[in-house]
Coordinates of C-alpha atoms and ligand atoms in Angstrom, one line a residue:
M1 CA 199.8 -17.5 -150.6
F2 CA 202.8 -17.6 -149.8
R3 CA 204.3 -21.5 -150.8
I4 CA 202.5 -23.9 -152.0
G5 CA 203.0 -26.8 -154.7
Q6 CA 204.5 -29.8 -155.2
E7 CA 203.7 -30.7 -151.4
E8 CA 200.1 -29.9 -152.1
I9 CA 199.7 -31.9 -154.9
N10 CA 200.7 -34.9 -154.2
A11 CA 198.2 -34.5 -150.9
V12 CA 195.6 -33.2 -152.7
A13 CA 196.1 -36.2 -155.3
N14 CA 196.3 -39.0 -152.5
A15 CA 192.7 -37.7 -150.8
I16 CA 191.3 -38.1 -154.1
N17 CA 193.2 -41.1 -154.2
E18 CA 192.1 -42.4 -151.5
R19 CA 187.9 -41.4 -152.3
V20 CA 187.2 -40.9 -149.2
L21 CA 186.5 -36.8 -149.3
F22 CA 183.8 -36.6 -146.4
K23 CA 184.4 -35.3 -143.6
T24 CA 183.8 -38.9 -141.6
N25 CA 185.2 -40.9 -143.7
G26 CA 188.5 -41.8 -143.2
D27 CA 191.4 -39.1 -140.9
I28 CA 192.4 -36.6 -142.3
Y29 CA 189.8 -34.0 -141.0
K30 CA 191.1 -35.7 -137.1
R31 CA 195.1 -35.1 -138.6
T32 CA 193.7 -31.9 -140.0
E33 CA 192.0 -30.4 -136.5
D34 CA 195.3 -33.1 -134.4
K35 CA 197.9 -30.7 -135.8
M36 CA 196.4 -27.5 -135.7
N37 CA 196.3 -27.7 -132.0
E38 CA 199.3 -29.2 -132.1
V39 CA 200.9 -26.2 -134.1
F40 CA 198.2 -23.8 -132.6
G41 CA 198.6 -25.0 -128.7
S42 CA 194.7 -24.8 -128.5
Q43 CA 192.1 -28.1 -127.0
Y44 CA 189.7 -28.0 -128.6
S45 CA 189.7 -27.3 -133.1
I46 CA 187.3 -27.4 -136.0
V47 CA 188.7 -27.4 -139.2
M48 CA 185.9 -24.7 -141.7
T49 CA 184.6 -22.6 -144.9
S50 CA 186.0 -19.2 -144.2
G51 CA 186.5 -17.8 -141.2
H52 CA 183.6 -15.7 -141.1
A53 CA 182.9 -19.3 -140.7
A54 CA 184.6 -19.8 -137.7
L55 CA 184.1 -16.6 -136.4
E56 CA 180.2 -17.1 -136.6
A57 CA 180.2 -20.1 -134.8
A58 CA 182.2 -18.7 -131.7
L59 CA 180.1 -16.1 -131.1
V60 CA 177.3 -18.4 -131.1
A61 CA 179.0 -21.0 -129.8
A62 CA 179.7 -18.7 -126.8
G63 CA 175.2 -17.9 -126.2
V64 CA 176.4 -14.4 -127.9
G65 CA 173.0 -13.9 -129.8
P66 CA 169.8 -11.0 -129.4
G67 CA 170.1 -8.2 -127.4
D68 CA 174.6 -8.5 -126.5
E69 CA 176.5 -5.6 -128.1
V70 CA 179.5 -6.8 -128.7
I71 CA 182.9 -4.0 -129.3
V72 CA 185.0 -5.4 -132.4
P73 CA 187.7 -2.6 -133.9
A74 CA 187.0 0.7 -136.4
Y75 CA 190.2 -1.0 -138.1
T76 CA 189.3 -4.8 -139.4
Y77 CA 188.1 -6.4 -142.7
I78 CA 184.0 -6.1 -142.6
A79 CA 183.4 -10.3 -142.4
T80 CA 184.5 -9.4 -138.0
A81 CA 181.6 -6.6 -137.7
M82 CA 179.4 -9.1 -140.0
A83 CA 179.5 -12.3 -138.2
V84 CA 178.3 -10.7 -134.8
I85 CA 175.0 -9.2 -137.4
C86 CA 175.3 -13.3 -138.0
A87 CA 174.6 -13.9 -134.7
G88 CA 171.7 -11.9 -134.2
A89 CA 174.0 -8.8 -131.7
I90 CA 175.0 -5.5 -132.9
P91 CA 177.9 -4.9 -132.8
V92 CA 179.6 -1.5 -130.8
I93 CA 182.3 -0.2 -132.9
C94 CA 186.1 1.2 -131.4
D95 CA 188.1 2.4 -131.4
I96 CA 192.6 1.4 -132.4
N97 CA 195.8 3.3 -131.2
E98 CA 199.1 3.7 -132.5
T99 CA 199.3 0.5 -133.4
L100 CA 196.8 -0.1 -136.0
T101 CA 194.7 -2.6 -133.0
L102 CA 192.1 -1.8 -130.9
D103 CA 192.1 0.3 -128.4
P104 CA 192.0 -1.7 -124.7
A105 CA 191.1 2.1 -122.5
A106 CA 188.7 2.6 -125.8
F107 CA 187.4 -0.9 -125.4
E108 CA 186.2 -0.5 -122.0
A109 CA 184.9 2.7 -122.4
K110 CA 182.9 1.8 -124.7
I111 CA 181.1 -1.3 -122.3
T112 CA 177.8 -1.6 -120.7
K113 CA 175.4 -3.3 -119.1
H114 CA 174.7 -5.2 -122.6
T115 CA 178.4 -6.9 -124.1
K116 CA 178.6 -9.3 -124.4
A117 CA 182.1 -10.2 -125.5
V118 CA 184.5 -8.4 -126.8
M119 CA 186.5 -9.4 -130.7
P120 CA 190.3 -8.2 -131.0
V121 CA 191.5 -8.1 -134.4
H122 CA 194.9 -9.0 -135.9
I123 CA 195.3 -7.0 -138.2
Q124 CA 198.1 -7.2 -140.9
G125 CA 199.6 -10.1 -137.8
F126 CA 200.0 -6.9 -135.7
P127 CA 198.8 -8.6 -132.3
C128 CA 196.9 -7.0 -130.0
K129 CA 197.3 -5.8 -126.5
M130 CA 195.8 -9.5 -125.3
D131 CA 197.4 -9.5 -121.1
E132 CA 195.2 -6.5 -121.2
I133 CA 192.8 -6.4 -123.1
C134 CA 191.8 -10.3 -121.1
E135 CA 191.8 -8.6 -118.0
I136 CA 189.6 -5.9 -119.2
A137 CA 187.0 -8.8 -120.2
K138 CA 187.6 -10.8 -117.1
K139 CA 186.5 -7.5 -114.8
H140 CA 183.4 -7.2 -116.6
N141 CA 182.5 -10.6 -117.5
I142 CA 182.8 -10.1 -121.1
V143 CA 183.8 -13.4 -123.8
V144 CA 186.5 -12.9 -125.9
I145 CA 186.5 -14.0 -129.1
E146 CA 189.8 -13.7 -131.1
D147 CA 190.2 -13.3 -134.6
A148 CA 193.4 -13.7 -135.8
C149 CA 192.0 -14.6 -139.9
Q150 CA 195.2 -12.2 -140.4
A151 CA 197.7 -13.6 -138.3
D152 CA 197.5 -17.4 -139.0
G153 CA 200.8 -18.2 -136.1
A154 CA 201.7 -15.2 -135.3
K155 CA 202.3 -14.3 -131.6
F156 CA 202.3 -12.3 -128.1
K157 CA 204.3 -12.4 -125.2
G158 CA 205.5 -16.1 -126.6
K159 CA 201.1 -17.6 -127.1
R160 CA 199.8 -17.5 -130.5
L161 CA 197.6 -15.5 -131.4
G162 CA 193.9 -16.7 -130.8
T163 CA 194.6 -19.0 -127.9
W164 CA 194.5 -15.8 -125.7
G165 CA 190.4 -15.0 -125.6
D166 CA 187.7 -17.4 -124.9
A167 CA 188.0 -19.1 -128.7
G168 CA 190.0 -18.0 -131.9
A169 CA 189.4 -17.6 -135.2
Y170 CA 192.2 -18.3 -138.5
S171 CA 191.3 -17.8 -141.9
F172 CA 192.9 -19.8 -144.3
N173 CA 191.6 -18.3 -148.3
F174 CA 194.3 -16.8 -151.1
F175 CA 195.7 -14.0 -149.1
K176 CA 196.7 -15.4 -146.5
I177 CA 200.7 -16.1 -145.7
I178 CA 198.7 -19.9 -145.4
T179 CA 196.3 -21.1 -147.8
A180 CA 193.8 -23.7 -148.8
G181 CA 192.3 -21.2 -151.2
E182 CA 189.4 -20.5 -148.3
G183 CA 189.6 -22.4 -145.1
G184 CA 189.3 -22.1 -141.2
G185 CA 190.1 -22.9 -138.7
L186 CA 188.1 -22.3 -135.3
V187 CA 190.6 -22.7 -131.8
T188 CA 189.1 -22.9 -127.9
D189 CA 190.0 -24.5 -124.7
N190 CA 186.5 -24.5 -123.3
R191 CA 184.6 -27.8 -124.2
M192 CA 181.0 -25.8 -124.1
I193 CA 182.0 -23.9 -126.6
F194 CA 184.0 -26.6 -129.2
E195 CA 180.5 -28.5 -128.4
N196 CA 178.6 -25.4 -129.2
A197 CA 180.7 -23.8 -132.5
N198 CA 180.6 -28.4 -133.7
I199 CA 176.9 -28.6 -134.1
Y200 CA 176.7 -25.2 -135.5
H201 CA 179.4 -25.5 -137.9
D202 CA 177.6 -29.0 -139.3
A203 CA 174.3 -28.9 -137.9
S204 CA 172.9 -31.4 -140.6
A205 CA 175.5 -34.7 -141.1
I206 CA 176.7 -33.8 -137.7
A207 CA 173.8 -35.7 -136.2
Y208 CA 173.6 -38.3 -139.2
F209 CA 176.8 -39.2 -139.4
G210 CA 178.9 -41.3 -137.0
N211 CA 179.3 -40.9 -133.5
Q212 CA 180.4 -37.9 -133.2
M213 CA 178.8 -36.8 -130.8
D214 CA 179.0 -39.3 -128.0
N215 CA 179.6 -37.8 -125.0
Y216 CA 178.3 -34.1 -126.1
T217 CA 176.9 -32.5 -123.0
A218 CA 175.3 -29.8 -125.8
T219 CA 172.2 -30.8 -127.8
S220 CA 171.9 -30.2 -131.3
F221 CA 169.5 -27.5 -132.3
C222 CA 169.9 -26.2 -136.4
G223 CA 172.5 -23.9 -138.3
K224 CA 174.4 -24.4 -140.8
E225 CA 177.2 -26.2 -143.4
Y226 CA 180.2 -24.5 -142.7
R227 CA 182.2 -28.0 -142.2
T228 CA 185.0 -28.5 -145.5
N229 CA 186.3 -31.5 -147.5
A230 CA 189.6 -33.9 -147.5
I231 CA 190.3 -31.9 -150.4
S232 CA 190.8 -28.9 -148.0
C233 CA 192.6 -30.9 -145.2
A234 CA 195.2 -31.9 -147.1
I235 CA 196.5 -29.2 -148.1
L236 CA 195.6 -27.3 -144.0
L237 CA 198.2 -30.2 -143.5
E238 CA 201.0 -29.1 -145.8
Q239 CA 200.1 -25.6 -145.0
F240 CA 200.9 -26.0 -141.0
N241 CA 204.2 -28.3 -141.7
K242 CA 205.2 -24.8 -143.4
L243 CA 203.6 -22.4 -141.0
D244 CA 206.9 -22.1 -139.0
S245 CA 209.2 -21.5 -142.4
I246 CA 207.5 -19.8 -143.8
I247 CA 207.0 -16.7 -140.3
A248 CA 211.0 -17.0 -139.3
D249 CA 211.5 -16.0 -143.2
L250 CA 209.1 -13.3 -142.6
K251 CA 210.6 -12.4 -139.8
K252 CA 214.3 -12.6 -141.1
N253 CA 213.6 -10.3 -143.8
Q254 CA 210.8 -7.6 -141.9
M255 CA 213.9 -7.2 -139.1
A256 CA 216.9 -7.0 -142.2
M257 CA 213.8 -4.2 -143.5
R258 CA 213.1 -2.3 -140.3
E259 CA 216.9 -1.7 -140.3
K260 CA 217.6 -0.6 -143.3
L261 CA 214.9 2.0 -142.7
A262 CA 215.0 2.4 -139.8
P263 CA 217.4 5.8 -140.0
Y264 CA 215.0 7.9 -141.6
C265 CA 212.0 6.8 -140.7
T266 CA 208.5 6.0 -137.5
F267 CA 207.9 3.2 -137.5
A268 CA 204.3 2.6 -135.2
P269 CA 204.7 1.2 -131.9
S270 CA 204.0 -2.4 -131.7
N271 CA 203.4 -4.1 -129.1
D272 CA 205.5 -7.4 -129.3
L273 CA 207.8 -7.0 -132.7
E274 CA 208.2 -10.3 -131.5
G275 CA 205.4 -11.9 -132.1
D276 CA 204.2 -9.9 -135.0
L277 CA 203.4 -12.2 -138.1
G278 CA 206.6 -10.3 -140.5
T279 CA 203.8 -9.8 -143.2
T280 CA 203.8 -5.4 -143.2
I281 CA 206.4 -2.9 -141.8
A282 CA 204.0 -0.3 -141.2
I283 CA 205.7 3.3 -140.8
A284 CA 204.0 5.7 -139.5
F285 CA 204.2 9.7 -140.4
E286 CA 203.6 13.6 -139.6
T287 CA 200.7 14.5 -141.7
E288 CA 198.7 12.1 -143.8
E289 CA 200.7 14.9 -146.9
A290 CA 203.6 13.1 -146.2
A291 CA 202.1 9.4 -145.9
R292 CA 200.8 10.1 -149.5
K293 CA 204.0 12.0 -150.5
F294 CA 206.5 8.4 -149.6
A295 CA 203.6 5.5 -150.7
K296 CA 203.7 8.0 -154.2
Y297 CA 207.4 8.5 -155.3
E298 CA 208.4 6.7 -157.5
G299 CA 208.7 3.1 -157.2
V300 CA 207.9 3.0 -153.2
N301 CA 203.5 1.2 -154.5
C302 CA 203.3 0.7 -151.1
G303 CA 199.2 1.8 -149.9
L304 CA 197.5 3.5 -147.2
P305 CA 195.2 1.5 -144.3
I306 CA 193.0 4.2 -144.6
D307 CA 192.6 3.1 -148.8
T308 CA 191.9 -0.9 -147.4
G309 CA 187.8 0.0 -148.0
K310 CA 185.8 -2.6 -146.2
H311 CA 189.3 -2.3 -143.9
V312 CA 188.0 0.4 -142.6
Y313 CA 184.9 1.6 -141.0
T314 CA 183.4 3.5 -142.7
N315 CA 182.8 2.0 -145.7
W316 CA 181.1 -0.7 -144.0
S317 CA 178.3 -0.5 -146.0
C318 CA 175.7 -2.3 -145.1
I319 CA 176.6 -2.3 -141.2
M320 CA 176.6 1.3 -141.6
E321 CA 173.7 1.2 -143.2
K322 CA 172.2 -1.3 -140.8
K323 CA 170.7 -2.9 -143.8
G324 CA 171.2 -6.4 -141.3
A325 CA 169.4 -9.3 -143.9
L326 CA 167.7 -9.6 -146.6
N327 CA 164.4 -10.3 -144.9
P328 CA 163.3 -7.6 -142.2
L329 CA 161.8 -9.8 -139.8
M330 CA 166.0 -11.2 -139.9
D331 CA 167.6 -8.7 -139.6
P332 CA 168.9 -7.7 -136.1
F333 CA 169.1 -4.2 -135.6
K334 CA 164.9 -4.0 -136.1
F335 CA 165.3 -6.7 -133.5
E336 CA 162.9 -5.7 -130.1
A337 CA 165.8 -7.3 -128.6
N338 CA 168.0 -5.2 -129.8
K339 CA 166.1 -1.9 -130.1
D340 CA 168.1 -0.5 -127.3
I341 CA 171.6 -1.0 -128.2
V342 CA 171.4 -0.5 -132.1
P343 CA 174.1 2.4 -131.6
N344 CA 173.7 6.2 -134.3
Y345 CA 177.1 4.9 -136.8
T346 CA 177.8 8.0 -137.8
K347 CA 181.1 8.7 -140.5
D348 CA 183.5 10.6 -137.4
M349 CA 182.4 8.6 -134.8
C350 CA 186.2 7.3 -134.2
Q351 CA 187.9 10.3 -136.2
K352 CA 190.8 9.3 -134.2
S353 CA 191.1 5.5 -136.0
L354 CA 190.6 7.1 -138.7
D355 CA 193.0 10.4 -138.6
I356 CA 195.7 6.8 -137.4
L357 CA 195.5 4.5 -140.7
A358 CA 195.9 8.2 -143.3
K359 CA 198.9 8.8 -141.4
N360 CA 200.1 5.1 -141.2
V361 CA 201.8 3.6 -144.9
Y362 CA 202.7 -0.6 -145.7
V363 CA 205.8 -2.1 -146.1
S364 CA 204.7 -5.6 -147.4
V365 CA 207.8 -7.5 -146.5
N366 CA 207.9 -11.0 -148.5
P367 CA 209.8 -14.5 -146.8
D368 CA 211.4 -15.9 -149.9
W369 CA 213.0 -12.3 -150.6
T370 CA 216.7 -12.5 -151.7
E371 CA 219.9 -10.4 -149.8
E372 CA 220.0 -8.8 -153.9
E373 CA 216.3 -8.8 -153.2
L374 CA 215.5 -7.4 -150.0
N375 CA 218.2 -4.1 -150.9
A376 CA 216.3 -2.7 -154.1
R377 CA 213.5 -3.0 -152.6
A378 CA 215.3 -1.6 -149.2
E379 CA 217.1 1.5 -151.7
I380 CA 214.1 2.8 -153.3
L381 CA 211.9 3.0 -149.8
I382 CA 215.3 5.2 -148.8
A383 CA 214.4 7.3 -151.1
G384 CA 212.0 7.3 -151.2
L385 CA 211.6 8.1 -147.6
K386 CA 214.5 10.4 -147.8
A387 CA 212.8 12.7 -151.1
Ligands
PLP13 C1 190.2 -9.7 -140.1 C2 190.4 -10.7 -140.5 N1 188.8 -11.2 -140.7 C3 187.8 -12.7 -141.2 C4 187.9 -12.1 -142.4 C5 187.0 -13.7 -142.6 O1 187.7 -14.8 -143.1 P1 187.4 -15.3 -144.9 O2 187.6 -14.8 -145.8 O3 188.3 -16.4 -143.8 O4 186.1 -15.6 -144.4 C6 188.9 -11.9 -143.3 C7 190.0 -11.8 -144.4 O5 189.9 -11.5 -144.8 C8 189.1 -10.4 -142.4 O6 191.2 -10.4 -142.5

């Protein structure tokens, strides 16, 4: 969360004063989804309660289910893998490379006759190599569901992340660069995914309120209640208006900081530095010891990605321990259809990823730094790098 204030307060007050807080009353829901299409460059969008909801709805809508393997990177928030379980499928954990994103070669090597989808994750707003990933996926007839939950507004080769694959998901929770406190969005150009995801995320209301399913080829089925409300939409509309200026200021400060640090360190390689969101600079060290020494240097106050808890597959306890549901009969790890594809998850199964995560240190960037603040921060970081 970076810039939220009077515009959002006014928008919420207006929404409340209009007294039309439900999806089908008033037009704010439609305006929010139209704005998402405009901002991200998608044909269809659905605003939802969370990024997880958008990932789950995208997977279900694309036809992913029991009997299917879905490839996910070893380094992503646990919600990516959990969304696969919620769709009844099985996550296959795959190595990242030095860019801290899914390694296209490792992805291709993981493909089996059961692979139905891949979920490239643009972690920290670092763009995955989407052209190569999409090409491999196309060759093997695999669906691409992009997890852009940490990359609202970032790009790869000039095209917004989330719009390269068959569907993309954003999160607007409190920790993202734009926020409604909680919230999510799904984008797609695929009509079938749109219709199925719309039904799935609003399963009871969609069939009963208004004419939401007019001109649908898809027919109603039981799903979830992941629709959001006019108050969140009001906030999001203001946040979408601010997105590009937040990114522009992040990029300005990111590039200025990189320039200052460059003589003293090596940065992690990027698949597209221009498109990278700009919230984080990853510094790559030769050893974990060197990374930790820098991170701990007085005033540096930075962290290693290996220490980011549920972002590292070894800490995905419910996945690693195969606890897919409370009721065993609803647990995809125990489904008959999945019996041949449940992997043996081990702590060292993606050792290459763990080594990379232990040798990087993240420097956060703030779009609202003044020049003096940026210089002062750079001075401390440089002292830490020189020590
Ligand atoms: C990579 C990634 N995927 C999915 C999610 C889930 O988003 P939400 O918290 O909005 O459900 C997050 C949330 O932080 C995330 O970082």
